[in-house]
Amino acid sequence: MRNPPPLDVDALIDDPATRIIVCCGSGGVGKTTTAAALGLRAAERGRSVVVLTVDPAKRLAQSMGLTELDNTPRRVKGTRGSGELHAMMLDMKRTFDEIIEAHADPERAQQILTNPFYQSLSSSFSGTQEYMAMEKLGQLRHSGEWDLIIVDTPPSRSALDFLDAPERLGRFLDGRLIRILTAPAKAGGRSAFKLLNAGFGMVAGALTKVLGASVLKDIQTFVSALDAVFGGFRQRAEQTYQLLQASGTAFLVVAIPERDAIREASYFVERLAEERMPLVGLVVNRVHRSQITTLSAARSAAAAEELEARGEHPLTAAVLRLHSDRMQLAARERREQEHFTSTHPSVPVTEVSAMAEDVHDLDGLRTIGEQLGTGRPERTEASA
Ligand SMILES: Nc1ncnc2c1ncn2[C@@H]1O[C@H](COP(=O)(O)OP(=O)(O)OP(=O)(O)O)[C@@H](O)[C@H]1O
Ligand SMILES: [Mg+2]
């Protein structure tokens, strides 16, 4: 296969100009693991780092001391060297509440926070988690406390969701239904009842029939309060976009060497280019390689077949079969990766091997970090 340029992860994390690294990719490919491993490596190479994780696996969270979901970074114990690693788990609901507290006067904030619709809906707008991750990133950057921020992205099916979220939430808040519902507030505080009586809109009338006036009023109060808070929504989304486009920001796309993940990675890379967001490279995670390159899959399988036919050396035959399967898997993975490299030949790539077990402690993260840094997955694979 045509080799992509190697991704020099160490140069990236050592560069003081790198301020934000965003780990993106489709669901389950290793975004959280990569973010945590990068954070640890950067800290152990001397930087002051914060990792913003989203939904880390429980054991990984515990190993980083992330036992409380309190929405503030905590120092991770057990790191080596002079740098510092801090980590936090994104608490979406808490972040949403904080935005409201920061942008509404206390009375209105209270009105929103205690509204039953807020309580049940604030966590279920599509894109909320993505948007809140961006909000939190903005807050961390603004605090100026860390010289490197590493951002994990939410477990969406599509990597693009992360970039689409602000727009989608914005559309929701600007939407037709919202405008109808918020009309009374904008029309000078007329009540929903008066509004309906005044004959405004079939939709509101129909909604009253379905929901009843008091429920509709709850919704209206909620939405108009929310509208006030997110009034400058587009402007805020714009600011976050600028942060993502800034030269100190680096996007790392994570994928596993399987068709869907590689395809998603390709889409994402194209989208980043359209948005003028700085991509630094692709991490191919969970690759399978074989150290024994002199024995091909075909010859190995043929030898196994021969032994099996003769009923001799069953253990040797089994080992040969395993080797053959492994070589075939490696070849398949390389082909998938080649799809990416043929369409994006200039995107640098680094690889991390599939470990024998889940990554759930600092040692595991260190091993991943080392591979990210050297781009050579083979060594640990054999020893795993
Ligand atoms: N190189 C690896 N070898 C073995 N296991 C791995 C490797 N990378 C990640 N894993 C495991 O795969 C699982 C998924 O990884 P991770 O949680 O980092 O993915 P994710 O992209 O963040 O997923 P989600 O989209 O759900 O957030 C975890 O159990 C993790 O320990
Ligand atoms: Mg994750």
Short mmCIF file of C-alpha atoms and ligand atoms in Angstrom, two decimals:
data_model
loop_
_atom_site.label_atom_id
_atom_site.label_comp_id
_atom_site.label_asym_id
_atom_site.label_seq_id
_atom_site.Cartn_x
_atom_site.Cartn_y
_atom_site.Cartn_z
CA MET A 1 0.00 0.00 0.00
CA ARG A 2 1.05 3.51 -0.57
CA ASN A 3 2.27 4.80 2.76
CA PRO A 4 0.67 7.90 4.25
CA PRO A 5 2.95 10.41 5.93
CA PRO A 6 3.56 9.48 9.58
CA LEU A 7 1.74 11.53 12.17
CA ASP A 8 4.19 12.95 14.67
CA VAL A 9 2.03 12.99 17.78
CA ASP A 10 4.91 13.87 20.10
CA ALA A 11 5.78 16.95 18.07
CA LEU A 12 2.12 17.95 18.25
CA ILE A 13 1.75 17.57 22.03
CA ASP A 14 5.17 19.09 22.76
CA ASP A 15 4.51 22.18 20.68
CA PRO A 16 3.53 25.03 23.03
CA ALA A 17 1.47 26.48 20.20
CA THR A 18 -0.89 23.48 20.41
CA ARG A 19 -3.61 24.54 22.85
CA ILE A 20 -6.57 22.33 22.00
CA ILE A 21 -6.73 18.81 20.61
CA VAL A 22 -10.16 17.46 19.65
CA CYS A 23 -10.56 13.69 19.31
CA CYS A 24 -13.38 12.87 16.90
CA GLY A 25 -14.65 9.74 15.23
CA SER A 26 -17.66 7.48 14.98
CA GLY A 27 -19.07 5.50 17.92
CA GLY A 28 -16.88 3.13 19.88
CA VAL A 29 -13.64 3.61 17.94
CA GLY A 30 -11.53 4.76 20.88
CA LYS A 31 -12.02 8.54 21.15
CA THR A 32 -12.14 8.54 24.94
CA THR A 33 -9.17 6.19 25.20
CA THR A 34 -7.15 8.25 22.74
CA ALA A 35 -7.98 11.51 24.49
CA ALA A 36 -6.97 10.10 27.88
CA ALA A 37 -3.79 8.50 26.53
CA LEU A 38 -2.75 11.71 24.78
CA GLY A 39 -3.42 13.69 27.93
CA LEU A 40 -1.29 11.38 30.02
CA ARG A 41 1.54 11.40 27.51
CA ALA A 42 1.51 15.18 27.16
CA ALA A 43 1.50 15.60 30.94
CA GLU A 44 4.35 13.15 31.40
CA ARG A 45 6.29 15.07 28.78
CA GLY A 46 5.93 18.16 30.89
CA ARG A 47 2.78 19.99 29.91
CA SER A 48 -0.08 21.12 32.08
CA VAL A 49 -3.04 19.31 30.59
CA VAL A 50 -6.75 18.96 31.13
CA VAL A 51 -8.73 16.18 29.49
CA LEU A 52 -12.45 16.69 29.04
CA THR A 53 -13.98 13.24 28.76
CA VAL A 54 -17.52 12.32 27.81
CA ASP A 55 -18.97 9.14 29.20
CA PRO A 56 -15.74 7.28 29.95
CA ALA A 57 -16.01 3.57 30.75
CA LYS A 58 -16.36 3.13 34.48
CA ARG A 59 -13.03 1.47 35.16
CA LEU A 60 -11.14 3.98 33.07
CA ALA A 61 -12.87 6.81 34.93
CA GLN A 62 -11.94 5.27 38.26
CA SER A 63 -8.32 4.84 37.30
CA MET A 64 -8.19 8.56 36.52
CA GLY A 65 -9.82 9.40 39.82
CA LEU A 66 -13.01 10.46 38.09
CA THR A 67 -15.41 9.20 40.69
CA GLU A 68 -17.52 12.30 41.08
CA LEU A 69 -19.50 13.90 38.36
CA ASP A 70 -19.03 17.45 39.56
CA ASN A 71 -18.16 19.12 36.30
CA THR A 72 -14.79 20.43 37.42
CA PRO A 73 -11.34 19.13 36.52
CA ARG A 74 -9.46 17.13 39.16
CA ARG A 75 -5.80 16.32 39.25
CA VAL A 76 -5.03 12.76 38.20
CA LYS A 77 -2.77 10.96 40.66
CA GLY A 78 -0.01 8.61 39.65
CA THR A 79 1.43 10.48 36.69
CA ARG A 80 5.20 10.71 36.27
CA GLY A 81 7.37 13.70 35.55
CA SER A 82 6.95 17.39 36.00
CA GLY A 83 3.74 18.04 34.10
CA GLU A 84 0.22 17.82 35.43
CA LEU A 85 -2.79 15.92 34.24
CA HIS A 86 -6.26 17.04 35.18
CA ALA A 87 -9.39 15.30 34.04
CA MET A 88 -13.11 15.78 34.17
CA MET A 89 -16.23 14.08 32.96
CA LEU A 90 -18.72 16.23 31.17
CA ASP A 91 -21.95 16.55 33.11
CA MET A 92 -24.30 17.68 30.45
CA LYS A 93 -27.20 18.65 32.66
CA ARG A 94 -24.93 20.57 35.04
CA THR A 95 -23.32 22.41 32.12
CA PHE A 96 -26.74 23.34 30.78
CA ASP A 97 -27.76 24.61 34.24
CA GLU A 98 -24.57 26.64 34.50
CA ILE A 99 -25.21 28.34 31.18
CA ILE A 100 -28.66 29.31 32.35
CA GLU A 101 -27.36 30.58 35.68
CA ALA A 102 -24.70 32.60 33.92
CA HIS A 103 -26.98 34.18 31.35
CA ALA A 104 -30.30 34.75 33.02
CA ASP A 105 -31.13 36.93 35.98
CA PRO A 106 -31.61 34.85 39.15
CA GLU A 107 -35.39 34.96 39.01
CA ARG A 108 -35.62 33.87 35.42
CA ALA A 109 -32.92 31.28 35.97
CA GLN A 110 -34.95 29.81 38.78
CA GLN A 111 -38.03 29.83 36.58
CA ILE A 112 -36.26 27.79 33.95
CA LEU A 113 -34.44 25.39 36.22
CA THR A 114 -37.57 24.41 38.11
CA ASN A 115 -39.77 24.15 35.06
CA PRO A 116 -40.78 20.51 34.58
CA PHE A 117 -40.16 20.75 30.86
CA TYR A 118 -36.66 21.97 31.36
CA GLN A 119 -35.96 19.11 33.72
CA SER A 120 -37.08 16.46 31.34
CA LEU A 121 -36.08 18.06 28.05
CA SER A 122 -32.74 19.67 28.72
CA SER A 123 -30.98 16.35 28.40
CA SER A 124 -32.84 15.12 25.39
CA PHE A 125 -32.59 17.81 22.72
CA SER A 126 -30.63 16.22 19.99
CA GLY A 127 -27.17 17.69 19.96
CA THR A 128 -27.26 18.86 23.56
CA GLN A 129 -24.33 16.73 24.62
CA GLU A 130 -22.23 17.88 21.70
CA TYR A 131 -23.13 21.47 22.29
CA MET A 132 -22.37 21.21 26.00
CA ALA A 133 -18.97 19.68 25.24
CA MET A 134 -18.23 22.75 23.13
CA GLU A 135 -19.49 25.07 25.84
CA LYS A 136 -17.28 23.39 28.39
CA LEU A 137 -14.33 23.62 26.03
CA GLY A 138 -14.96 27.34 25.72
CA GLN A 139 -15.05 27.69 29.50
CA LEU A 140 -11.84 25.73 30.03
CA ARG A 141 -10.06 27.74 27.35
CA HIS A 142 -11.31 30.96 28.82
CA SER A 143 -10.02 30.08 32.29
CA GLY A 144 -6.49 29.98 30.90
CA GLU A 145 -5.47 27.48 33.58
CA TRP A 146 -4.03 24.81 31.31
CA ASP A 147 -1.65 25.01 28.46
CA LEU A 148 -3.22 22.08 26.65
CA ILE A 149 -6.88 21.04 26.55
CA ILE A 150 -7.78 17.65 25.14
CA VAL A 151 -11.39 17.15 24.21
CA ASP A 152 -13.14 13.85 23.84
CA THR A 153 -16.36 13.98 21.82
CA PRO A 154 -19.73 12.38 22.64
CA PRO A 155 -20.58 8.86 21.54
CA SER A 156 -22.64 9.77 18.49
CA ARG A 157 -23.07 7.41 15.61
CA SER A 158 -21.60 9.98 13.28
CA ALA A 159 -18.51 12.03 13.96
CA LEU A 160 -20.17 14.89 12.10
CA ASP A 161 -22.75 15.28 14.85
CA PHE A 162 -20.19 17.15 16.89
CA LEU A 163 -19.89 19.89 14.29
CA ASP A 164 -23.58 19.89 13.42
CA ALA A 165 -24.85 20.20 16.98
CA PRO A 166 -24.73 23.99 17.46
CA GLU A 167 -26.46 24.51 14.15
CA ARG A 168 -29.12 21.94 15.00
CA LEU A 169 -29.79 23.38 18.43
CA GLY A 170 -29.82 26.81 16.83
CA ARG A 171 -32.40 25.68 14.30
CA PHE A 172 -34.49 24.29 17.11
CA LEU A 173 -34.36 27.53 19.04
CA ASP A 174 -35.05 29.57 15.95
CA GLY A 175 -37.70 27.20 14.73
CA ARG A 176 -41.25 27.96 13.73
CA LEU A 177 -42.86 26.19 16.64
CA ILE A 178 -40.60 28.01 19.05
CA ARG A 179 -41.51 31.33 17.48
CA ILE A 180 -45.17 30.60 17.85
CA LEU A 181 -44.74 29.48 21.43
CA THR A 182 -42.61 32.43 22.38
CA ALA A 183 -44.80 34.96 20.64
CA PRO A 184 -46.58 36.08 23.83
CA ALA A 185 -43.34 36.93 25.56
CA LYS A 186 -42.17 38.89 22.58
CA ALA A 187 -45.50 40.61 22.15
CA GLY A 188 -45.11 42.28 25.51
CA GLY A 189 -45.97 39.61 28.02
CA ARG A 190 -49.47 38.74 26.96
CA SER A 191 -50.52 35.44 28.39
CA ALA A 192 -50.94 32.33 26.35
CA PHE A 193 -54.62 32.47 26.99
CA LYS A 194 -55.02 35.97 25.64
CA LEU A 195 -52.83 35.08 22.75
CA LEU A 196 -54.98 32.16 21.82
CA ASN A 197 -58.13 34.14 22.29
CA ALA A 198 -56.78 36.79 20.05
CA GLY A 199 -56.80 34.13 17.39
CA PHE A 200 -53.10 33.78 16.84
CA GLY A 201 -52.12 30.73 14.90
CA MET A 202 -53.90 27.51 14.30
CA VAL A 203 -50.96 25.63 15.72
CA ALA A 204 -51.19 27.10 19.17
CA GLY A 205 -54.95 26.47 19.15
CA ALA A 206 -54.47 22.89 18.14
CA LEU A 207 -51.80 22.45 20.77
CA THR A 208 -54.11 23.70 23.50
CA LYS A 209 -56.63 21.08 22.50
CA VAL A 210 -54.02 18.36 22.67
CA LEU A 211 -52.06 19.52 25.68
CA GLY A 212 -54.44 21.59 27.70
CA ALA A 213 -53.85 25.25 28.49
CA SER A 214 -51.77 24.77 31.62
CA VAL A 215 -49.30 22.37 30.04
CA LEU A 216 -49.00 24.66 27.07
CA LYS A 217 -48.33 27.53 29.40
CA ASP A 218 -45.55 25.55 31.10
CA ILE A 219 -43.99 24.91 27.75
CA GLN A 220 -44.31 28.53 26.78
CA THR A 221 -42.71 29.75 29.97
CA PHE A 222 -39.90 27.33 29.50
CA VAL A 223 -39.31 28.12 25.87
CA SER A 224 -39.48 31.86 26.23
CA ALA A 225 -37.11 31.79 29.18
CA LEU A 226 -34.81 29.54 27.24
CA ASP A 227 -35.08 31.81 24.28
CA ALA A 228 -33.95 34.73 26.43
CA VAL A 229 -30.95 32.78 27.66
CA PHE A 230 -29.99 31.54 24.25
CA GLY A 231 -30.88 34.79 22.56
CA GLY A 232 -27.32 35.22 21.47
CA PHE A 233 -27.15 31.61 20.57
CA ARG A 234 -25.87 31.95 17.06
CA GLN A 235 -23.26 34.38 18.20
CA ARG A 236 -22.06 31.96 20.85
CA ALA A 237 -21.98 29.09 18.40
CA GLU A 238 -19.99 31.34 16.11
CA GLN A 239 -17.43 31.98 18.84
CA THR A 240 -17.01 28.27 19.49
CA TYR A 241 -16.54 27.71 15.79
CA GLN A 242 -13.81 30.32 15.76
CA LEU A 243 -12.10 28.57 18.65
CA LEU A 244 -12.21 25.34 16.68
CA GLN A 245 -10.80 27.07 13.62
CA ALA A 246 -7.99 28.77 15.54
CA SER A 247 -4.43 27.87 14.74
CA GLY A 248 -3.74 26.41 18.22
CA THR A 249 -6.49 23.83 17.67
CA ALA A 250 -5.78 20.38 16.24
CA PHE A 251 -8.35 17.81 15.19
CA LEU A 252 -7.43 14.17 15.43
CA VAL A 253 -9.78 11.77 13.70
CA VAL A 254 -9.93 8.35 15.31
CA ALA A 255 -11.07 5.26 13.41
CA ILE A 256 -10.76 1.52 13.54
CA PRO A 257 -9.70 -0.25 10.34
CA GLU A 258 -13.23 -1.26 9.36
CA ARG A 259 -15.31 -0.01 6.48
CA ASP A 260 -17.88 2.12 8.29
CA ALA A 261 -15.43 3.78 10.64
CA ILE A 262 -13.02 4.55 7.80
CA ARG A 263 -15.82 5.96 5.69
CA GLU A 264 -16.95 8.17 8.57
CA ALA A 265 -13.37 9.32 9.03
CA SER A 266 -13.24 10.29 5.35
CA TYR A 267 -16.46 12.31 5.58
CA PHE A 268 -15.18 14.01 8.66
CA VAL A 269 -11.86 14.95 7.09
CA GLU A 270 -13.70 16.48 4.14
CA ARG A 271 -16.01 18.38 6.41
CA LEU A 272 -13.12 19.77 8.44
CA ALA A 273 -11.58 21.05 5.24
CA GLU A 274 -14.85 22.74 4.27
CA GLU A 275 -15.09 24.35 7.67
CA ARG A 276 -11.44 25.37 7.58
CA MET A 277 -10.79 23.47 10.79
CA PRO A 278 -7.25 22.26 11.33
CA LEU A 279 -6.93 18.51 10.89
CA VAL A 280 -3.62 17.06 12.03
CA GLY A 281 -4.14 13.42 11.23
CA LEU A 282 -5.82 10.07 11.54
CA VAL A 283 -5.38 7.61 14.40
CA VAL A 284 -6.10 4.08 13.27
CA ASN A 285 -6.89 2.28 16.51
CA ARG A 286 -7.18 -1.42 17.27
CA VAL A 287 -5.11 -2.62 14.33
CA HIS A 288 -4.03 -6.24 14.09
CA ARG A 289 -0.60 -6.88 12.71
CA SER A 290 1.51 -9.96 12.55
CA GLN A 291 5.17 -9.98 13.41
CA ILE A 292 5.77 -12.99 11.24
CA THR A 293 5.83 -11.51 7.78
CA THR A 294 7.75 -14.26 6.04
CA LEU A 295 4.92 -16.81 6.10
CA SER A 296 1.96 -15.80 3.94
CA ALA A 297 -1.66 -16.49 4.85
CA ALA A 298 -2.05 -18.76 1.84
CA ARG A 299 1.02 -20.91 2.59
CA SER A 300 0.12 -21.12 6.24
CA ALA A 301 -3.43 -22.22 5.43
CA ALA A 302 -2.16 -24.77 2.88
CA ALA A 303 0.22 -26.28 5.43
CA ALA A 304 -2.55 -26.46 8.03
CA GLU A 305 -4.81 -28.19 5.52
CA GLU A 306 -2.12 -30.68 4.70
CA LEU A 307 -1.59 -31.56 8.36
CA GLU A 308 -5.32 -31.75 9.00
CA ALA A 309 -5.80 -34.09 6.03
CA ARG A 310 -3.16 -36.39 7.37
CA GLY A 311 -4.46 -36.13 10.90
CA GLU A 312 -0.98 -35.23 12.15
CA HIS A 313 0.28 -32.55 14.54
CA PRO A 314 -3.11 -31.02 15.35
CA LEU A 315 -1.58 -28.31 17.52
CA THR A 316 0.78 -27.16 14.77
CA ALA A 317 -2.13 -27.15 12.35
CA ALA A 318 -4.15 -24.97 14.75
CA VAL A 319 -1.27 -22.49 15.12
CA LEU A 320 -0.89 -22.30 11.35
CA ARG A 321 -4.63 -21.66 10.99
CA LEU A 322 -4.48 -18.88 13.58
CA HIS A 323 -1.55 -17.31 11.81
CA SER A 324 -3.35 -17.51 8.49
CA ASP A 325 -6.47 -15.88 9.96
CA ARG A 326 -4.41 -13.16 11.55
CA MET A 327 -2.61 -12.41 8.28
CA GLN A 328 -5.92 -12.25 6.44
CA LEU A 329 -7.38 -9.92 9.02
CA ALA A 330 -4.31 -7.68 8.81
CA ALA A 331 -4.59 -7.63 5.01
CA ARG A 332 -8.28 -6.73 5.20
CA GLU A 333 -7.55 -3.94 7.63
CA ARG A 334 -4.81 -2.59 5.40
CA ARG A 335 -7.20 -2.54 2.45
CA GLU A 336 -9.73 -0.55 4.45
CA GLN A 337 -7.06 1.88 5.51
CA GLU A 338 -5.92 2.15 1.93
CA HIS A 339 -9.36 3.46 0.93
CA PHE A 340 -8.72 6.36 3.23
CA THR A 341 -5.16 6.99 2.15
CA SER A 342 -5.98 6.81 -1.55
CA THR A 343 -8.58 9.57 -1.20
CA HIS A 344 -6.61 11.57 1.38
CA PRO A 345 -2.96 10.85 0.56
CA SER A 346 -1.61 13.84 2.44
CA VAL A 347 -3.30 13.13 5.79
CA PRO A 348 -0.72 11.85 8.31
CA VAL A 349 -1.55 8.59 10.05
CA THR A 350 -0.51 6.87 13.25
CA GLU A 351 -1.54 3.42 14.40
CA VAL A 352 -2.38 1.80 17.72
CA SER A 353 -2.63 -1.95 18.06
CA ALA A 354 -5.56 -3.89 19.41
CA MET A 355 -4.68 -4.69 22.99
CA ALA A 356 -5.54 -8.03 24.49
CA GLU A 357 -7.93 -6.37 26.91
CA ASP A 358 -9.77 -3.13 27.58
CA VAL A 359 -7.73 -0.08 28.47
CA HIS A 360 -8.65 0.80 32.01
CA ASP A 361 -5.61 2.04 33.90
CA LEU A 362 -2.75 4.50 33.59
CA ASP A 363 -0.36 1.77 32.45
CA GLY A 364 -2.71 0.86 29.63
CA LEU A 365 -3.05 4.51 28.67
CA ARG A 366 0.73 4.90 28.77
CA THR A 367 1.13 2.00 26.35
CA ILE A 368 -1.42 3.51 23.97
CA GLY A 369 0.27 6.89 24.31
CA GLU A 370 3.61 5.39 23.43
CA GLN A 371 2.21 3.87 20.29
CA LEU A 372 0.52 7.11 19.37
CA GLY A 373 3.87 8.80 19.78
CA THR A 374 5.94 6.34 17.83
CA GLY A 375 3.28 5.24 15.36
CA ARG A 376 4.56 1.70 15.68
CA PRO A 377 1.95 -0.72 16.96
CA GLU A 378 3.84 -4.00 16.47
CA ARG A 379 5.87 -4.23 19.65
CA THR A 380 3.17 -4.23 22.29
CA GLU A 381 0.88 -6.34 20.18
CA ALA A 382 3.28 -9.27 20.45
CA SER A 383 3.83 -8.83 24.15
CA ALA A 384 0.15 -8.35 24.99
N1 LIG B 1 -6.30 -0.16 21.22
C1 LIG B 1 -7.22 -0.76 21.94
N2 LIG B 1 -7.12 -2.06 22.26
C2 LIG B 1 -8.06 -2.69 23.00
N3 LIG B 1 -9.16 -2.10 23.47
C3 LIG B 1 -9.35 -0.80 23.17
C4 LIG B 1 -8.39 -0.06 22.40
N4 LIG B 1 -8.85 1.20 22.28
C5 LIG B 1 -10.01 1.26 22.95
N5 LIG B 1 -10.32 0.05 23.48
C6 LIG B 1 -11.53 -0.32 24.24
O1 LIG B 1 -12.64 -0.16 23.39
C7 LIG B 1 -13.76 0.34 24.10
C8 LIG B 1 -14.24 1.62 23.44
O2 LIG B 1 -13.23 2.61 23.56
P1 LIG B 1 -13.60 4.12 23.88
O3 LIG B 1 -14.55 4.19 24.99
O4 LIG B 1 -12.34 4.87 23.98
O5 LIG B 1 -14.32 4.46 22.50
P2 LIG B 1 -15.16 5.78 22.17
O6 LIG B 1 -14.90 6.11 20.73
O7 LIG B 1 -14.90 6.83 23.16
O8 LIG B 1 -16.62 5.20 22.32
P3 LIG B 1 -17.98 6.07 22.41
O9 LIG B 1 -18.30 6.47 20.99
O10 LIG B 1 -18.96 5.09 22.98
O11 LIG B 1 -17.70 7.23 23.29
C9 LIG B 1 -13.28 0.54 25.53
O12 LIG B 1 -13.67 -0.58 26.26
C10 LIG B 1 -11.77 0.60 25.41
O13 LIG B 1 -11.11 0.13 26.58
MG MG B 2 -16.23 7.83 24.44
#
